[in-house]
Amino acid sequence: MSEADRTITIIVADDHTIVRQGLSTMLEMEPGFKVIGQASNGLESVNMVERLQPDIVIMDIAMPILNGIDATRRIKQISPETKVIILSMHSHDRFINELFRIGASGYLLKNSTGPDVIKAIHAALDGGTYLSPSISRRVIEDYVTLKKQSREEELYGELSNREREVFQMIAEGRSTKEISEILCLSPNTVKTHRSNIMEKLQVDSIPKLILFAKKLKIVDI
């Protein structure tokens, strides 16, 4: 069945309600598009994709509990056919390069127009990629020069999916009790993860862990 003959199913993930609702309304006006879910954080988007198996996810980066980069990584693991398009206010090189490395199909800045979003979706469905014009040249230049990862990026790469979830929530200031309830883990398991995270990231205090997260722009406190 061709793209024109079927309904394209979409999930919108953004922690700002007005952005989610506005984008969903705009997408629903496009013939053949159907928004089947809205997520307010990265973990919710992963769980929604696992359950609904959409064609497209429109993903913000700066979201609570699980950021858009790690959510994209998880989505491509559990649903490789789902295309992820990033819609973010951030244009940091680290975000862009990492997201394309793990399988994102598009990267749009939030000053993009509605037609830009539609173009990005069609490009992704055709197996291509789409970038906001203002960042296209820089991404190409970065691939040519093969930028070296920072020390923080290399250490962060050693964390498991679960450790990344716990790491972000600790950096957001969430308590052990709150993290255990969100992830359905025992407090002792959360404490074990915290210890392992600090060892892998080579930090010896929570303030240093938070600073580490800020350097990676995972949190902005």
mmCIF file of C-alpha atoms in Angstrom:
data_model
loop_
_atom_site.group_PDB
_atom_site.id
_atom_site.type_symbol
_atom_site.label_atom_id
_atom_site.label_comp_id
_atom_site.label_asym_id
_atom_site.label_seq_id
_atom_site.Cartn_x
_atom_site.Cartn_y
_atom_site.Cartn_z
ATOM 1 C CA MET A 1 0.000 0.000 0.000
ATOM 2 C CA SER A 2 1.424 3.370 -0.994
ATOM 3 C CA GLU A 3 1.758 6.301 1.402
ATOM 4 C CA ALA A 4 -1.115 8.061 -0.383
ATOM 5 C CA ASP A 5 -3.471 5.123 0.196
ATOM 6 C CA ARG A 6 -3.073 4.728 3.944
ATOM 7 C CA THR A 7 -3.372 6.725 7.136
ATOM 8 C CA ILE A 8 -0.070 7.958 8.560
ATOM 9 C CA THR A 9 -0.131 7.525 12.338
ATOM 10 C CA ILE A 10 1.719 10.085 14.482
ATOM 11 C CA ILE A 11 2.662 10.597 18.126
ATOM 12 C CA VAL A 12 3.571 14.092 19.337
ATOM 13 C CA ALA A 13 5.955 14.302 22.322
ATOM 14 C CA ASP A 14 6.525 17.660 24.015
ATOM 15 C CA ASP A 15 6.311 18.712 27.653
ATOM 16 C CA HIS A 16 4.470 21.941 26.780
ATOM 17 C CA THR A 17 0.737 21.301 26.452
ATOM 18 C CA ILE A 18 0.106 24.212 24.112
ATOM 19 C CA VAL A 19 2.831 23.006 21.715
ATOM 20 C CA ARG A 20 1.510 19.422 21.734
ATOM 21 C CA GLN A 21 -2.060 20.489 21.142
ATOM 22 C CA GLY A 22 -1.226 23.097 18.509
ATOM 23 C CA LEU A 23 1.016 20.756 16.550
ATOM 24 C CA SER A 24 -1.514 17.915 16.799
ATOM 25 C CA THR A 25 -4.291 20.168 15.501
ATOM 26 C CA MET A 26 -2.135 21.288 12.577
ATOM 27 C CA LEU A 27 -1.193 17.700 11.679
ATOM 28 C CA GLU A 28 -4.796 16.469 11.884
ATOM 29 C CA MET A 29 -5.705 19.031 9.207
ATOM 30 C CA GLU A 30 -3.357 17.323 6.741
ATOM 31 C CA PRO A 31 -5.163 14.680 4.629
ATOM 32 C CA GLY A 32 -4.101 11.154 5.560
ATOM 33 C CA PHE A 33 -2.479 12.129 8.887
ATOM 34 C CA LYS A 34 -3.827 10.933 12.239
ATOM 35 C CA VAL A 35 -2.360 11.842 15.647
ATOM 36 C CA ILE A 36 -2.881 8.725 17.779
ATOM 37 C CA GLY A 37 -1.152 9.906 20.937
ATOM 38 C CA GLN A 38 0.415 12.808 22.820
ATOM 39 C CA ALA A 39 3.252 12.367 25.350
ATOM 40 C CA SER A 40 4.447 14.899 27.918
ATOM 41 C CA ASN A 41 7.827 13.276 28.666
ATOM 42 C CA GLY A 42 10.333 11.004 26.981
ATOM 43 C CA LEU A 43 9.503 7.859 28.947
ATOM 44 C CA GLU A 44 5.811 8.244 28.167
ATOM 45 C CA SER A 45 6.637 8.551 24.465
ATOM 46 C CA VAL A 46 8.679 5.325 24.540
ATOM 47 C CA ASN A 47 5.871 3.416 26.256
ATOM 48 C CA MET A 48 3.339 4.853 23.808
ATOM 49 C CA VAL A 49 5.422 3.816 20.789
ATOM 50 C CA GLU A 50 5.829 0.294 22.160
ATOM 51 C CA ARG A 51 2.057 0.017 22.509
ATOM 52 C CA LEU A 52 0.866 1.834 19.357
ATOM 53 C CA GLN A 53 3.717 1.333 16.825
ATOM 54 C CA PRO A 54 3.187 4.676 14.996
ATOM 55 C CA ASP A 55 4.686 5.618 11.654
ATOM 56 C CA ILE A 56 6.047 8.939 12.955
ATOM 57 C CA VAL A 57 7.053 10.500 16.268
ATOM 58 C CA ILE A 58 7.516 14.265 16.506
ATOM 59 C CA MET A 59 9.914 14.616 19.444
ATOM 60 C CA ASP A 60 11.098 17.507 21.584
ATOM 61 C CA ILE A 61 14.577 17.221 23.169
ATOM 62 C CA ALA A 62 14.300 19.001 26.514
ATOM 63 C CA MET A 63 11.710 16.877 28.313
ATOM 64 C CA PRO A 64 11.520 15.636 31.911
ATOM 65 C CA ILE A 65 12.159 12.069 33.159
ATOM 66 C CA LEU A 66 13.734 11.000 29.845
ATOM 67 C CA ASN A 67 15.129 13.495 27.333
ATOM 68 C CA GLY A 68 14.352 13.337 23.629
ATOM 69 C CA ILE A 69 17.761 11.977 22.637
ATOM 70 C CA ASP A 70 17.556 8.929 24.880
ATOM 71 C CA ALA A 71 13.860 8.497 24.083
ATOM 72 C CA THR A 72 14.741 8.420 20.369
ATOM 73 C CA ARG A 73 17.427 5.813 21.028
ATOM 74 C CA ARG A 74 14.924 3.615 22.877
ATOM 75 C CA ILE A 75 12.250 4.056 20.211
ATOM 76 C CA LYS A 76 14.595 2.990 17.409
ATOM 77 C CA GLN A 77 15.463 -0.117 19.447
ATOM 78 C CA ILE A 78 11.873 -1.202 20.108
ATOM 79 C CA SER A 79 10.274 -0.006 16.844
ATOM 80 C CA PRO A 80 12.921 0.382 14.106
ATOM 81 C CA GLU A 81 10.323 1.205 11.445
ATOM 82 C CA THR A 82 9.024 4.222 13.387
ATOM 83 C CA LYS A 83 10.517 7.461 12.050
ATOM 84 C CA VAL A 84 11.512 10.084 14.616
ATOM 85 C CA ILE A 85 11.576 13.773 13.703
ATOM 86 C CA ILE A 86 13.013 16.217 16.224
ATOM 87 C CA LEU A 87 11.290 19.562 16.738
ATOM 88 C CA SER A 88 13.350 21.611 19.181
ATOM 89 C CA MET A 89 14.469 25.104 20.126
ATOM 90 C CA HIS A 90 18.032 23.757 20.520
ATOM 91 C CA SER A 91 20.482 23.682 17.631
ATOM 92 C CA HIS A 92 23.523 22.362 19.508
ATOM 93 C CA ASP A 93 25.897 20.309 17.354
ATOM 94 C CA ARG A 94 26.020 17.499 19.926
ATOM 95 C CA PHE A 95 22.257 17.036 19.800
ATOM 96 C CA ILE A 96 22.051 17.041 16.018
ATOM 97 C CA ASN A 97 24.958 14.684 15.340
ATOM 98 C CA GLU A 98 23.978 12.232 18.086
ATOM 99 C CA LEU A 99 20.358 12.075 16.958
ATOM 100 C CA PHE A 100 21.237 11.283 13.370
ATOM 101 C CA ARG A 101 23.768 8.717 14.537
ATOM 102 C CA ILE A 102 21.065 6.837 16.456
ATOM 103 C CA GLY A 103 18.541 6.986 13.633
ATOM 104 C CA ALA A 104 16.488 10.206 13.702
ATOM 105 C CA SER A 105 14.991 11.104 10.325
ATOM 106 C CA GLY A 106 14.694 14.856 10.704
ATOM 107 C CA TYR A 107 15.663 17.842 12.822
ATOM 108 C CA LEU A 108 13.557 20.985 12.810
ATOM 109 C CA LEU A 109 13.883 24.111 14.891
ATOM 110 C CA LYS A 110 10.729 25.375 16.578
ATOM 111 C CA ASN A 111 10.704 28.454 14.379
ATOM 112 C CA SER A 112 9.969 26.147 11.429
ATOM 113 C CA THR A 113 6.698 26.520 9.537
ATOM 114 C CA GLY A 114 3.848 24.026 9.266
ATOM 115 C CA PRO A 115 4.838 23.142 5.690
ATOM 116 C CA ASP A 116 8.368 22.389 6.930
ATOM 117 C CA VAL A 117 6.966 19.811 9.361
ATOM 118 C CA ILE A 118 4.857 18.230 6.609
ATOM 119 C CA LYS A 119 7.897 18.093 4.287
ATOM 120 C CA ALA A 120 9.959 16.457 7.037
ATOM 121 C CA ILE A 121 7.306 13.781 7.587
ATOM 122 C CA HIS A 122 7.086 12.929 3.889
ATOM 123 C CA ALA A 123 10.891 12.858 3.580
ATOM 124 C CA ALA A 124 11.097 10.450 6.534
ATOM 125 C CA LEU A 125 8.399 8.183 5.098
ATOM 126 C CA ASP A 126 10.346 8.076 1.820
ATOM 127 C CA GLY A 127 13.443 6.925 3.701
ATOM 128 C CA GLY A 128 15.204 10.272 3.595
ATOM 129 C CA THR A 129 16.123 12.961 6.112
ATOM 130 C CA TYR A 130 15.108 16.576 6.565
ATOM 131 C CA LEU A 131 16.902 19.429 8.313
ATOM 132 C CA SER A 132 16.041 23.040 8.990
ATOM 133 C CA PRO A 133 17.991 25.036 6.372
ATOM 134 C CA SER A 134 19.801 27.036 9.060
ATOM 135 C CA ILE A 135 21.479 23.939 10.477
ATOM 136 C CA SER A 136 22.007 21.852 7.330
ATOM 137 C CA ARG A 137 25.394 23.325 6.390
ATOM 138 C CA ARG A 138 26.825 22.983 9.893
ATOM 139 C CA VAL A 139 25.809 19.323 10.162
ATOM 140 C CA ILE A 140 27.491 18.543 6.838
ATOM 141 C CA GLU A 141 30.647 20.342 7.963
ATOM 142 C CA ASP A 142 30.668 18.406 11.245
ATOM 143 C CA TYR A 143 30.455 15.072 9.441
ATOM 144 C CA VAL A 144 33.335 16.094 7.164
ATOM 145 C CA THR A 145 35.564 17.138 10.071
ATOM 146 C CA LEU A 146 34.447 14.185 12.269
ATOM 147 C CA LYS A 147 34.249 16.104 15.523
ATOM 148 C CA LYS A 148 35.684 14.273 18.510
ATOM 149 C CA GLN A 149 33.400 13.452 21.418
ATOM 150 C CA SER A 150 33.985 15.307 24.656
ATOM 151 C CA ARG A 151 35.103 13.413 27.751
ATOM 152 C CA GLU A 152 31.602 13.805 29.196
ATOM 153 C CA GLU A 153 29.997 12.365 26.054
ATOM 154 C CA GLU A 154 32.330 9.358 26.114
ATOM 155 C CA LEU A 155 31.573 8.608 29.774
ATOM 156 C CA TYR A 156 27.834 9.146 29.300
ATOM 157 C CA GLY A 157 27.938 6.630 26.464
ATOM 158 C CA GLU A 158 28.827 3.929 29.013
ATOM 159 C CA LEU A 159 25.490 4.254 30.837
ATOM 160 C CA SER A 160 22.702 1.752 30.208
ATOM 161 C CA ASN A 161 19.204 2.886 29.210
ATOM 162 C CA ARG A 162 17.971 2.518 32.790
ATOM 163 C CA GLU A 163 20.980 4.354 34.188
ATOM 164 C CA ARG A 164 20.322 7.255 31.806
ATOM 165 C CA GLU A 165 16.751 7.498 33.080
ATOM 166 C CA VAL A 166 17.882 7.532 36.708
ATOM 167 C CA PHE A 167 20.728 9.953 35.925
ATOM 168 C CA GLN A 168 18.408 12.500 34.329
ATOM 169 C CA MET A 169 15.883 12.299 37.157
ATOM 170 C CA ILE A 170 18.585 12.722 39.805
ATOM 171 C CA ALA A 171 19.889 15.747 37.895
ATOM 172 C CA GLU A 172 16.351 17.138 37.793
ATOM 173 C CA GLY A 173 16.336 17.048 41.596
ATOM 174 C CA ARG A 174 13.936 14.131 42.015
ATOM 175 C CA SER A 175 14.160 12.113 45.246
ATOM 176 C CA THR A 176 14.962 8.404 45.466
ATOM 177 C CA LYS A 177 11.333 7.764 46.446
ATOM 178 C CA GLU A 178 10.000 9.704 43.478
ATOM 179 C CA ILE A 179 12.334 7.948 41.029
ATOM 180 C CA SER A 180 11.426 4.525 42.434
ATOM 181 C CA GLU A 181 7.717 5.282 41.980
ATOM 182 C CA ILE A 182 8.103 6.580 38.408
ATOM 183 C CA LEU A 183 10.238 3.623 37.278
ATOM 184 C CA CYS A 184 8.520 0.997 39.476
ATOM 185 C CA LEU A 185 11.821 0.123 41.168
ATOM 186 C CA SER A 186 12.667 -0.390 44.820
ATOM 187 C CA PRO A 187 14.493 2.484 46.570
ATOM 188 C CA ASN A 188 17.502 0.209 47.059
ATOM 189 C CA THR A 189 17.651 -0.495 43.330
ATOM 190 C CA VAL A 190 17.573 3.246 42.601
ATOM 191 C CA LYS A 191 20.414 3.758 45.099
ATOM 192 C CA THR A 192 22.427 1.003 43.413
ATOM 193 C CA HIS A 193 21.883 2.640 40.021
ATOM 194 C CA ARG A 194 22.953 5.996 41.475
ATOM 195 C CA SER A 195 26.165 4.471 42.822
ATOM 196 C CA ASN A 196 26.939 2.791 39.496
ATOM 197 C CA ILE A 197 26.206 5.994 37.578
ATOM 198 C CA MET A 198 28.531 8.058 39.740
ATOM 199 C CA GLU A 199 31.273 5.469 39.327
ATOM 200 C CA LYS A 200 30.898 5.339 35.530
ATOM 201 C CA LEU A 201 30.770 9.129 35.221
ATOM 202 C CA GLN A 202 33.691 9.500 37.633
ATOM 203 C CA VAL A 203 31.915 11.949 39.946
ATOM 204 C CA ASP A 204 31.855 11.729 43.732
ATOM 205 C CA SER A 205 28.888 13.929 44.665
ATOM 206 C CA ILE A 206 25.387 14.822 43.525
ATOM 207 C CA PRO A 207 26.344 18.477 42.788
ATOM 208 C CA LYS A 208 29.088 17.221 40.449
ATOM 209 C CA LEU A 209 26.592 14.831 38.828
ATOM 210 C CA ILE A 210 24.219 17.759 38.207
ATOM 211 C CA LEU A 211 27.076 19.805 36.736
ATOM 212 C CA PHE A 212 27.884 16.842 34.463
ATOM 213 C CA ALA A 213 24.266 16.808 33.232
ATOM 214 C CA LYS A 214 24.368 20.557 32.612
ATOM 215 C CA LYS A 215 27.548 20.211 30.532
ATOM 216 C CA LEU A 216 25.715 17.707 28.335
ATOM 217 C CA LYS A 217 22.686 20.042 28.282
ATOM 218 C CA ILE A 218 20.505 17.172 29.525
ATOM 219 C CA VAL A 219 19.127 19.517 32.167
ATOM 220 C CA ASP A 220 19.093 23.284 32.344
ATOM 221 C CA ILE A 221 18.951 24.345 35.991
#
